[in-house]
Coordinates of C-alpha atoms in Angstrom, one line a residue:
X1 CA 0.0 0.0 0.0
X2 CA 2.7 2.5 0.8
X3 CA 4.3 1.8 -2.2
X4 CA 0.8 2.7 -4.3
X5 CA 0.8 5.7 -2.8
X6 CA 4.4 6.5 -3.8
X7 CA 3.3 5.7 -7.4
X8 CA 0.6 7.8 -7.1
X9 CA 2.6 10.7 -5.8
X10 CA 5.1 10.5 -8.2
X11 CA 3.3 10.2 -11.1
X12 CA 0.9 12.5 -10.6
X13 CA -3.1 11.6 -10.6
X14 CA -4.8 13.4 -13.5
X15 CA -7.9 15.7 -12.6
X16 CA -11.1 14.1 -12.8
X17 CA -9.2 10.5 -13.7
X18 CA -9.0 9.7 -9.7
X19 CA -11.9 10.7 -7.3
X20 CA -14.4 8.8 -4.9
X21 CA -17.3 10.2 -3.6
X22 CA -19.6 8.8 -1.3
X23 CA -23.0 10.2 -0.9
X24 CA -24.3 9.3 2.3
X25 CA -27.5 10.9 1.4
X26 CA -28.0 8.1 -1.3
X27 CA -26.7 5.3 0.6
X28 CA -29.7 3.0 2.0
X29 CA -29.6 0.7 4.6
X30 CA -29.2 -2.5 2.2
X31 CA -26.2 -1.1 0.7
X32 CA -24.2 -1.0 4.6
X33 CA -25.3 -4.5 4.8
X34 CA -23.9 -5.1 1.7
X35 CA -20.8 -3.8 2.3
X36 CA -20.7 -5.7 5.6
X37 CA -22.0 -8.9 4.0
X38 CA -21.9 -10.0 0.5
X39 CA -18.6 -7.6 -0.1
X40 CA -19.6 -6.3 -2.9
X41 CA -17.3 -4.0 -4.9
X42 CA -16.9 -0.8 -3.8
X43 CA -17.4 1.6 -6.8
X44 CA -20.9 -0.5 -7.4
X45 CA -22.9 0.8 -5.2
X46 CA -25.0 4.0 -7.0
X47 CA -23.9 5.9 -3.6
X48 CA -20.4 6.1 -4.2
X49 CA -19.7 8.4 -7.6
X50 CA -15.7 6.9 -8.9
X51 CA -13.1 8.4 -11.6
X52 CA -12.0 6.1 -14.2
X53 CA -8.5 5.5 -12.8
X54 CA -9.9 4.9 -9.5
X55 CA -12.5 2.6 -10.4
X56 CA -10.1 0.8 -12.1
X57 CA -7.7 0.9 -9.3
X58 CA -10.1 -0.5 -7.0
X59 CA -11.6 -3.2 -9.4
X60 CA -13.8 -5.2 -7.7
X61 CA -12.3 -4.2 -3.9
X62 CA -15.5 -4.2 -1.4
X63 CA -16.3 -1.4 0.8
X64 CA -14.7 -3.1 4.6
X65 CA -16.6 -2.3 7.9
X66 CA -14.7 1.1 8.3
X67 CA -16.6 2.4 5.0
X68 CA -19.4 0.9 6.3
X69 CA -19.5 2.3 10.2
X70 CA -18.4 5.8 8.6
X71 CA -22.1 5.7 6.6
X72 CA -23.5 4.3 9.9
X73 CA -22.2 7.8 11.8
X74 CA -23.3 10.2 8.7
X75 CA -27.0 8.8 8.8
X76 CA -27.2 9.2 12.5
X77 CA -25.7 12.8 12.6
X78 CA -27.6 13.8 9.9
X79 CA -30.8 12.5 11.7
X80 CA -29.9 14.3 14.7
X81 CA -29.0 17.7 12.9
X82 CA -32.1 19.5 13.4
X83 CA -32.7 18.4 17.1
X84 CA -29.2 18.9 17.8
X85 CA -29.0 22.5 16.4
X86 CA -32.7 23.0 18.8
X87 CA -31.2 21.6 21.6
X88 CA -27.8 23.6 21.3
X89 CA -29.7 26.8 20.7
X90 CA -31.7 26.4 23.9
X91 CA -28.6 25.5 25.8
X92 CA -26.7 28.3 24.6
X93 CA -29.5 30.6 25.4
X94 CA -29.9 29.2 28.5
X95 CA -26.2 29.1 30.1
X96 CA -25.9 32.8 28.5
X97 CA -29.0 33.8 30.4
X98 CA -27.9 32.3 33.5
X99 CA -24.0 33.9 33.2
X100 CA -24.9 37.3 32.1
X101 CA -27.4 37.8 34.9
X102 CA -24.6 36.4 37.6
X103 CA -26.2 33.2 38.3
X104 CA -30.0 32.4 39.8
X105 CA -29.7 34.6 43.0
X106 CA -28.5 37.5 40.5
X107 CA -31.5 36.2 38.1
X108 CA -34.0 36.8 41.0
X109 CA -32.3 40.4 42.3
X110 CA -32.6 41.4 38.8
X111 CA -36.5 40.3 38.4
X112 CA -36.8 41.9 41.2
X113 CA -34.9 45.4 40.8
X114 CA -36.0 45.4 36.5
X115 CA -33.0 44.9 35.5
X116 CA -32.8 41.5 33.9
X117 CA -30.5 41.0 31.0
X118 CA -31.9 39.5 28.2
X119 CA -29.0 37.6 26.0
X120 CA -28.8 38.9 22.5
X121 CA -27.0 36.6 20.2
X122 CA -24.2 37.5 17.6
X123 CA -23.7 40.4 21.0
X124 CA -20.1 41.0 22.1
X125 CA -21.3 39.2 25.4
X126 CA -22.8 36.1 23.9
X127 CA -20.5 32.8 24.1
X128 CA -20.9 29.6 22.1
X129 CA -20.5 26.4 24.1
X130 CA -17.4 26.2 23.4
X131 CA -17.0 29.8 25.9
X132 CA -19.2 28.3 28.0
X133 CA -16.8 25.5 28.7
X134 CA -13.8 27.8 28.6
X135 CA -14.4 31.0 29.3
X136 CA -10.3 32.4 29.2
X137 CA -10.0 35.1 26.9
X138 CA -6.5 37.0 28.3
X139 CA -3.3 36.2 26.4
X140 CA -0.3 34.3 29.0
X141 CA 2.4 37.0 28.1
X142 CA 6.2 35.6 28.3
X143 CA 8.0 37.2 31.1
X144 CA 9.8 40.3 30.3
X145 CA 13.5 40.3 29.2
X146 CA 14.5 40.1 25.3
X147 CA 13.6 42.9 22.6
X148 CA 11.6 42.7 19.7
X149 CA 14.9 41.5 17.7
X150 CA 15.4 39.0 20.2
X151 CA 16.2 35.6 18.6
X152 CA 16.0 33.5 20.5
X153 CA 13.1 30.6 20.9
X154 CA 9.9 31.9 23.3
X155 CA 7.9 30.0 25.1
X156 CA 4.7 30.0 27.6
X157 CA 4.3 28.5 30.8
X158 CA 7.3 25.8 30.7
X159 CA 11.5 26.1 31.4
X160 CA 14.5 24.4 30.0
X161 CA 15.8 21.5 31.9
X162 CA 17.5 23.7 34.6
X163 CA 15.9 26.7 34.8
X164 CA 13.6 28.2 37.0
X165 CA 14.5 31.9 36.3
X166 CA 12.9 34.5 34.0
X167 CA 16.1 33.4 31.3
X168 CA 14.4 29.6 32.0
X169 CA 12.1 30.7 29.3
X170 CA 14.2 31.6 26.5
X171 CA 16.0 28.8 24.6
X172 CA 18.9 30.5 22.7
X173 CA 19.6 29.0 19.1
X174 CA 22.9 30.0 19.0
X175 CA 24.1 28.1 22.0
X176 CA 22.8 25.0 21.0
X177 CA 20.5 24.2 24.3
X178 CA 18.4 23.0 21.3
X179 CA 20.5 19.6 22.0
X180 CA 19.3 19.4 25.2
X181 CA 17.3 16.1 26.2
X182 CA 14.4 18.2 27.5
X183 CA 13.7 20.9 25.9
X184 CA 10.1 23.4 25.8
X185 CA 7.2 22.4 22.3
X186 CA 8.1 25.8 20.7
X187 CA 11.8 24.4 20.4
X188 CA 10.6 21.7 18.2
X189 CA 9.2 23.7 15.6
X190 CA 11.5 26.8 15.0
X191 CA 15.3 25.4 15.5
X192 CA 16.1 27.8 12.7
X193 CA 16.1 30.7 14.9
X194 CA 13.5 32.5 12.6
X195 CA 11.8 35.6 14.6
X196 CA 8.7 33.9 16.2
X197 CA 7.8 37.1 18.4
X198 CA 3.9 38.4 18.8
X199 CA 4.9 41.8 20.9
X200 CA 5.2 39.2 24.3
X201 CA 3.4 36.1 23.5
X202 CA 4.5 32.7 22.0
X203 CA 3.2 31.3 18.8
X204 CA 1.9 29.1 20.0
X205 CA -0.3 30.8 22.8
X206 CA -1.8 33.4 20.7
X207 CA -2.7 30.3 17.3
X208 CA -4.4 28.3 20.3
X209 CA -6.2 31.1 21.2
X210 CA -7.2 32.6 18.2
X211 CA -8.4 29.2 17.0
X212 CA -10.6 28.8 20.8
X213 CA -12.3 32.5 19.9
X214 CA -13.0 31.4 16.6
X215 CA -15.6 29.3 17.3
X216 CA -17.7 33.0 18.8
X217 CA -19.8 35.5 17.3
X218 CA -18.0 38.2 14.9
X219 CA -18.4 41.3 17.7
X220 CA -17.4 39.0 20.4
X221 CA -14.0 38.1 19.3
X222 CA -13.7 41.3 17.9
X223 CA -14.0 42.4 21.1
X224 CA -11.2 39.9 22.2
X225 CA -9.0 41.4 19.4
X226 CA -9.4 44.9 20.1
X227 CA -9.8 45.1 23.7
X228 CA -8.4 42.4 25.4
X229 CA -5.5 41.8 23.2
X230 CA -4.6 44.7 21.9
X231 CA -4.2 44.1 18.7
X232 CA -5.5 45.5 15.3
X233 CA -8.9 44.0 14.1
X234 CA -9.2 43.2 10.2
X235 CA -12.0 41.7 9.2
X236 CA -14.3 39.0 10.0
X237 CA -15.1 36.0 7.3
X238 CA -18.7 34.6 6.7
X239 CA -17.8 32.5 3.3
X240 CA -20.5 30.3 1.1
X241 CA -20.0 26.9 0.2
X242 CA -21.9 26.5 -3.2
X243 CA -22.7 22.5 -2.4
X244 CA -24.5 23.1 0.8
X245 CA -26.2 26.4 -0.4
X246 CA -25.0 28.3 2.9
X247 CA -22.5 30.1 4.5
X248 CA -20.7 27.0 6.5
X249 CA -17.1 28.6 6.8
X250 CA -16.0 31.2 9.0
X251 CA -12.6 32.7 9.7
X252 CA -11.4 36.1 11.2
X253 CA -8.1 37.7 10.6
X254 CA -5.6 40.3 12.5
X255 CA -2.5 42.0 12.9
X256 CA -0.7 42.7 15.9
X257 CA 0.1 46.2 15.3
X258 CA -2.1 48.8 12.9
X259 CA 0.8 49.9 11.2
X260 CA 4.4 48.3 10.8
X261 CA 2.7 44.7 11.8
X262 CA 5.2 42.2 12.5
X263 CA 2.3 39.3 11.7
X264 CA -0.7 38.2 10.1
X265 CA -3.0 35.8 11.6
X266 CA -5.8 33.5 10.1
X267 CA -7.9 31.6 11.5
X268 CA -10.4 29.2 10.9
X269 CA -13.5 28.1 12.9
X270 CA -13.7 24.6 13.8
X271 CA -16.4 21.6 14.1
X272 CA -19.2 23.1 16.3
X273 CA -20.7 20.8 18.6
X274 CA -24.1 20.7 17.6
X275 CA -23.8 20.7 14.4
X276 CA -23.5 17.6 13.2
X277 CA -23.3 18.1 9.5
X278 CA -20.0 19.7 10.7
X279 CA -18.7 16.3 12.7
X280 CA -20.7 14.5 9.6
X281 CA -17.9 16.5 6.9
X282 CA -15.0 15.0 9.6
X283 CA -16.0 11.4 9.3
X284 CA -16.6 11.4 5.8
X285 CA -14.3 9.5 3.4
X286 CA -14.7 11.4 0.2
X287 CA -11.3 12.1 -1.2
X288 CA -10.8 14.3 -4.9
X289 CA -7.8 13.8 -7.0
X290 CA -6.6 17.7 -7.2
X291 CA -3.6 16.7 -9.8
X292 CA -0.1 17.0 -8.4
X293 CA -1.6 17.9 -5.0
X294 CA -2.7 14.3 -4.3
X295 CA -6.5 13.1 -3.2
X296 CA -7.6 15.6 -0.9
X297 CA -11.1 15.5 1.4
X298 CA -13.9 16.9 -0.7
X299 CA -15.9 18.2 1.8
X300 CA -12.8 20.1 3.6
X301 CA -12.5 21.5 -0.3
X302 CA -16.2 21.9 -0.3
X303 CA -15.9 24.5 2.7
X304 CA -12.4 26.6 1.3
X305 CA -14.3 27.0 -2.3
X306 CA -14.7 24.2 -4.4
X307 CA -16.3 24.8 -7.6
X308 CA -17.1 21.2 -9.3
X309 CA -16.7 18.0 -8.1
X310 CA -16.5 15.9 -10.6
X311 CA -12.8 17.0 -10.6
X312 CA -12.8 16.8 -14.9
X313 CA -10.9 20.5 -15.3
X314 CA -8.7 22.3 -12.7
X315 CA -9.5 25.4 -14.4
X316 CA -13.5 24.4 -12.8
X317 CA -12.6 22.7 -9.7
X318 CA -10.9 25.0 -8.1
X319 CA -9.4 27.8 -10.3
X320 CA -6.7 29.8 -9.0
X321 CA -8.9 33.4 -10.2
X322 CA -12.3 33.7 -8.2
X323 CA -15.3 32.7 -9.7
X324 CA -17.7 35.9 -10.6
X325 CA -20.6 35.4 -7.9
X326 CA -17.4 35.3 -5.3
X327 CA -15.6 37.8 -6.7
X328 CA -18.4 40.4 -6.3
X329 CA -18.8 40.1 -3.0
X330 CA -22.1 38.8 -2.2
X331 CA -21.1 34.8 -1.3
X332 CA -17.5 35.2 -0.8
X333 CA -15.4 31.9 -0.8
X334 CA -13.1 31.1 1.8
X335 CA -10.2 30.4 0.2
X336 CA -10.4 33.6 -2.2
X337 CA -11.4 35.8 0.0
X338 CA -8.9 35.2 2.3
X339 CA -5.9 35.2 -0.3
X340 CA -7.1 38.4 -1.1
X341 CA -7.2 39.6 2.4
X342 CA -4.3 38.5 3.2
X343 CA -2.4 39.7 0.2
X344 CA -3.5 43.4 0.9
X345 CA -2.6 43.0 4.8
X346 CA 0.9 42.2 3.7
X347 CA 1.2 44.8 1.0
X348 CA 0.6 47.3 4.0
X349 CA 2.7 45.8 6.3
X350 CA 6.2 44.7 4.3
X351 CA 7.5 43.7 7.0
X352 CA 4.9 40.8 8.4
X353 CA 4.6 36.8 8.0
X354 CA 1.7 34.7 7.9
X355 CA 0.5 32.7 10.6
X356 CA -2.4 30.2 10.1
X357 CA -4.4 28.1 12.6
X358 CA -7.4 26.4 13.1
X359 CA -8.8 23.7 15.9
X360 CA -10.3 20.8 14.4
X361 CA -12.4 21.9 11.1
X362 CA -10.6 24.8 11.5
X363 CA -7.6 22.8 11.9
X364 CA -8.5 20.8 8.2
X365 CA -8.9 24.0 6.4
X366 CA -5.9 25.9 7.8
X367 CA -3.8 22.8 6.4
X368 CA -5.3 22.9 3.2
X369 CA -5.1 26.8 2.4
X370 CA -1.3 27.1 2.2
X371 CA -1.1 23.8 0.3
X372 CA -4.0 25.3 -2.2
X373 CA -1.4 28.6 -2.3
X374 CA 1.3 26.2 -3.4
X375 CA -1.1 25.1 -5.8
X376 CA -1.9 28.1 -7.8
X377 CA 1.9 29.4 -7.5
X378 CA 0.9 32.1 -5.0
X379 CA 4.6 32.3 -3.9
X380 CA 4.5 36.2 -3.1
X381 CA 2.5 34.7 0.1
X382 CA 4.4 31.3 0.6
X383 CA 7.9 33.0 1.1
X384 CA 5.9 34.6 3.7
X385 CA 4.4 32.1 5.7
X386 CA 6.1 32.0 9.1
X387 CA 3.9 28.9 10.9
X388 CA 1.0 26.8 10.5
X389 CA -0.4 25.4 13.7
X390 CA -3.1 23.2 13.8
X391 CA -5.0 21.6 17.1
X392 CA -7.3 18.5 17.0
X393 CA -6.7 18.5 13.7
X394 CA -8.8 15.7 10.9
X395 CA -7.2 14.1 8.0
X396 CA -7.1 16.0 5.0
X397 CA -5.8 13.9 2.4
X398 CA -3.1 11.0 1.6
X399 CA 0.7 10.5 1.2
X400 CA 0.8 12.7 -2.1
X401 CA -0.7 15.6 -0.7
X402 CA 1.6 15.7 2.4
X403 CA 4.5 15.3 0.3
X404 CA 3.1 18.0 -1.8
X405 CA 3.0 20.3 0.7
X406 CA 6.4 19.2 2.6
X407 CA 7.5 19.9 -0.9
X408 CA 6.0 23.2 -1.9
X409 CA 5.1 25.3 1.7
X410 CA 8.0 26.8 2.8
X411 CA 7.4 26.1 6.7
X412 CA 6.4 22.4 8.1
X413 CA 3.1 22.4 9.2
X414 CA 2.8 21.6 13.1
X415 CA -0.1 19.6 14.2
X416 CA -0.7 19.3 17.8
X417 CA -3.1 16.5 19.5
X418 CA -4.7 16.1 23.0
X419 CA -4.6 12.4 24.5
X420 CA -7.6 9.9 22.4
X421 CA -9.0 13.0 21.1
X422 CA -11.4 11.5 18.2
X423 CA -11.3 14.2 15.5
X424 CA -7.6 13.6 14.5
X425 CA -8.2 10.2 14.0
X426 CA -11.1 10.8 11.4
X427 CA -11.3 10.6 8.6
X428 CA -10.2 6.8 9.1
X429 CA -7.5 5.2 6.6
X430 CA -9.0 2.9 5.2
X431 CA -7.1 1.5 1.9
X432 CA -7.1 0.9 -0.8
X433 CA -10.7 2.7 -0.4
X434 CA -9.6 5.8 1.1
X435 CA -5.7 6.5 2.3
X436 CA -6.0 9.3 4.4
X437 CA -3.1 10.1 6.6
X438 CA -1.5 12.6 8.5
X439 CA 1.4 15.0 7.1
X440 CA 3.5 17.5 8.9
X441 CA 5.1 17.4 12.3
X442 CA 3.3 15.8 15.4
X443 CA 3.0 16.6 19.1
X444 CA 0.9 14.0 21.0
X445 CA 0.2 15.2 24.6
X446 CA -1.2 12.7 27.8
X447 CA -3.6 13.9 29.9
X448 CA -0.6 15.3 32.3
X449 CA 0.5 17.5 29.1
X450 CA 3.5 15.9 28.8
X451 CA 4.1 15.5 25.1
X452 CA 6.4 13.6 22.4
X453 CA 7.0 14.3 19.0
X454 CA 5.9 11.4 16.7
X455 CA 8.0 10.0 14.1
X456 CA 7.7 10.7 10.6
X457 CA 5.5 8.2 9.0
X458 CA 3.9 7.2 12.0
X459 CA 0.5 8.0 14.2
X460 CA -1.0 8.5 17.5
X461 CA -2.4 5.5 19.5
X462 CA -5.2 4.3 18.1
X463 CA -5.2 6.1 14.7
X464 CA -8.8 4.9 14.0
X465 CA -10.2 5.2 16.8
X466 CA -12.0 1.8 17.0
X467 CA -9.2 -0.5 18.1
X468 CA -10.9 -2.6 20.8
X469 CA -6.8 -3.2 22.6
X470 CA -7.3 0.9 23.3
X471 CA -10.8 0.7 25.2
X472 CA -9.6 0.3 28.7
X473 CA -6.6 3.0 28.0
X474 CA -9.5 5.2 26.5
X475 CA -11.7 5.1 29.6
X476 CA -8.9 5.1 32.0
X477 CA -8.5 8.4 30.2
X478 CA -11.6 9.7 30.4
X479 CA -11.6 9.4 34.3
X480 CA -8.7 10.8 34.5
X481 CA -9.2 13.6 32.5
X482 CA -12.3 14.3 34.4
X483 CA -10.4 14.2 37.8
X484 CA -7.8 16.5 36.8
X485 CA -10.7 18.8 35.6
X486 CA -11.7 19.2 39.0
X487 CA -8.5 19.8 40.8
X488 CA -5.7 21.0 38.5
X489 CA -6.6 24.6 39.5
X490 CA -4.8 23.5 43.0
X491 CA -1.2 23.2 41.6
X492 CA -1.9 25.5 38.7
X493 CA -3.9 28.6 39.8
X494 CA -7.6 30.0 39.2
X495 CA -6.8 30.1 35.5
X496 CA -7.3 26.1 35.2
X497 CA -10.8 26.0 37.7
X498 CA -12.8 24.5 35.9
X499 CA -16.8 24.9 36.1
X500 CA -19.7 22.7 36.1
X501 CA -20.6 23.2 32.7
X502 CA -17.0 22.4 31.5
X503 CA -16.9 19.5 34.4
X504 CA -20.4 18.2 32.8
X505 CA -18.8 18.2 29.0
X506 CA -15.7 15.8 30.5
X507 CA -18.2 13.5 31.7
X508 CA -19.3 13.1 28.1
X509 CA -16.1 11.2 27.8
X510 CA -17.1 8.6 30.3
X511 CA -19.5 7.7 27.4
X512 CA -17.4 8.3 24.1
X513 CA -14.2 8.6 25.5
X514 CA -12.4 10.8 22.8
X515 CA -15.2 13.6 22.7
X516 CA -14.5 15.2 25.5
X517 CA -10.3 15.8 25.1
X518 CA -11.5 17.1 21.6
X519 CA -12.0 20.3 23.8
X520 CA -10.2 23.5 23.3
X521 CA -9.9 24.0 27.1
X522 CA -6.9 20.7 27.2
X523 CA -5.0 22.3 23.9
X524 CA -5.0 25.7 25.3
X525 CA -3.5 23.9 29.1
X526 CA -1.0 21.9 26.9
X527 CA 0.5 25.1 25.4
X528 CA 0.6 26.6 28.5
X529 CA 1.9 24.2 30.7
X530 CA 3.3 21.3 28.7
X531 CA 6.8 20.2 27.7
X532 CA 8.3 17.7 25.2
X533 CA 10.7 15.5 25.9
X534 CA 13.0 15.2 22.4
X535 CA 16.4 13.4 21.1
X536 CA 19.6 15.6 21.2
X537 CA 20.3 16.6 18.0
X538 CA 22.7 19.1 16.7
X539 CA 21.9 22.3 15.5

């Protein structure tokens, strides 16, 4: 199998030739027993739409249980979508009603002296669940010390092997502390000794961050931007996706200075969790052969702009100019509009990189918008690009579209992932069917947030999730994470207290252990307080 996919990479699928999409919509009941039963071949079934080289490929190869469980899921989230999207919306409305008024007692003082406060959605005060579970909007800054030429490698919440002064958070390049055996995550990623500085925060904090706001309202995190961070507010991104006939994609951008910026930031909104057309996209094996960028997920290309899937002309599918209805402004595509965006930001600001970031849809689409860059030879941004840092992040695509972008995005993308966390390990690799794996450099953190970097090649434990030898380990988790929920605030401080509603969505994973460390709340404690432990190497 590894060495199909090294053919495939290096010779390049044609457009249109290599594609297969499944239409969970069209798949009926008889056809998952089928695959589970009378193995049938795959690219029979008048669900799954096939290229000519990949139905060829797969000849008569059978759809196998994963294909199978994956329709399973879509036809359950998809008859739960409209429920679910009730039952969030009262929820929301609810725990918003409850905060804003300062709990019942404050509820009953404000019946009683008229002043109730009546939660306006899309208000700067109104949090998703996702602020209802973790409500942190300040920045950690690094301690003070080092200019804004410093060069050396910045980090949050963590010290060399060593340390335990203020200089305990700077790892300097030059010195070659890289080599030592323990060493802070930021160290992992920028051993060149490129400027990584945002004013006094890490990379790292202020990607995990951005991507946690995301998932808010446009006014409340350009509140955030403006007013808690300090930092100059672009634009906020509410982009169409032509397939589903809405706008499903969202992403906000900034600068951390109005003039002179040092950085651009994207980021992308991630799976919300009650929609479940958005955790239906994640678990869906669709792939599109996209040329020399490999077979890439069609429904993560679906939300960045995808014109035609059918895959039969580049110059349709996804064109490197923007299609008319986008261009003028009244369905804007993700992918163009962004480009554009981001283009201008650095015209005004010669001196700024790029950083992108995204937590799990989020997460696929900030992957996939450099690599689409590369793809159209947008190399005025690429030689830009200073990080990409995903969290929780899906599958995207297979070997030949991570050696496409290893080849042709200047940076290595960084992928960081929380204990049994489900997301990353969806879409599931299933081959010959669909060979989705993982590209770019991993950090895989317990539930202590001690991390380790994975090996090229290689995955987390229990890369599709399913692996019965994992269920004890994935429940012994779940306790655990639950347990440290409630009292990590003890050694750490009032920043990690954790409340009920946050306590409640851990004890989800006693049920699907996974769900619950998918939370933004454990990535943005593993920037903050993790380490890595890493081979000595020389620098």
């Amino acid at each position: 199998m590894v060495a199909k996919r090294q053919q495939h990479a290096s010779s390049g699928p044609k457009m249109g030739e290599e594609k297969l999409i499944i239409r969970p919509e069209k798949a009926r009941f008889i056809d998952i027993l089928s695959m589970l039963l009378l193995r049938r071949p795959i690219t029979s079934y008048a669900c799954v739409d096939a290229g000519d080289q990949t139905a060829g490929d797969l000849g008569s190869t059978p759809g196998d249980w994963l294909v199978a469980l994956s329709q399973v899921i879509q036809k359950a989230l998809e008859a739960l979508y409209y429920p679910a999207l009730a039952i969030g919306a009262v929820v929301e409305l609810l725990l918003n009603f409850v905060a804003l008024n300062n709990g019942i007692l404050g509820i009953l003082l404000n019946i009683f002296t008229c002043k109730l406060v009546i939660p306006q959605r899309g208000a700067p005060n109104y949090r998703s669940i996702i602020g209802m579970i973790d409500g942190r909007t300040e920045l950690m800054p690094l301690p003070e010390g080092g200019g804004p030429d410093d060069r050396r490698l910045q980090v949050v919440g963590v010290t060399a092997a060593g340390k335990s002064t203020v200089e305990g958070y700077y790892i300097d390049v030059e010195d070659g502390e890289c080599g030592s055996p323990t060493v802070p995550l930021i160290q992992q990623q920028y051993v060149n000794g490129r400027l990584i500085r945002l004013r006094t925060f890490s990379v790292f904090e202020v990607t995990m961050m951005a991507a946690k706001i995301a998932y808010e309202n446009a006014a409340y995190i350009e509140n955030v931007v403006k007013n808690i961070w300090k930092f100059n507010w672009v634009g906020f991104y509410n982009c169409w996706n032509k397939f589903a006939e809405d706008y499903t994609t969202q992403a906000f951008v900034f600068t951390d200075r109005a003039t002179d910026a040092s950085v651009v930031v994207v980021a992308f909104r991630g799976t919300e969790p009650f929609n479940t057309r958005d955790w239906s996209t994640d678990v869906n094996l669709s792939w599109l052969g996209m040329g020399e960028m490999g077979h890439v997920h069609v429904g993560f290309l679906k939300a960045l702009g995808l014109q035609e899937d059918d895959g039969a002309d580049a110059a349709r599918t996804f064109p490197a100019a923007a299609p008319a209805s986008a261009a003028a402004g009244d369905k804007p595509l993700a992918y163009y509009a962004l480009r554009e965006e981001v283009r201008a930001q650095l015209a005004a600001h010669p001196n700024a990189t790029v950083v992108v970031t995204g937590h799990s849809l989020g997460g696929a689409l900030a992957a996939i918008f450099p690599a689409l860059l590369a793809f159209h030879g947008e190399q005025d941004i690429l030689d830009r690009l200073l990080a990409v840092v995903t969290y929780g992040q899906p599958r995207v695509g297979d070997q030949a579209f991570a050696d496409f972008v290893r080849a042709g995005v200047p940076v290595e993308p960084l992928r960081v992932v929380y204990r049994y966390d489900v997301v990353p390990r969806v879409p599931f690799d299933a081959p010959p069917v669909a060979e989705f794996v993982h590209g770019g450099t991993c950090v895989y953190f317990d539930g202590w947030y001690d991390g380790r970097a994975i090996a090229a090649g290689e995955d987390v434990p229990n890369p599709n999730y399913f692996d019965p030898r994992y269920l004890l380990s994935m429940y012994g988790n779940a306790w655990g994470d639950l347990f440290k929920g409630a009292f990590l605030w003890a050694k750490e401080g009032k920043d990690y207290r954790e409340g009920a509603v946050s306590l409640l969505y851990r004890a989800t994973g006693l049920l699907v252990p996974g769900v619950a460390s998918h939370s933004p709340r454990d990535y943005v404690n593993a920037v903050r307080l993790g380490s890595i432990a890493v081979e000595a190497k020389k620098v």
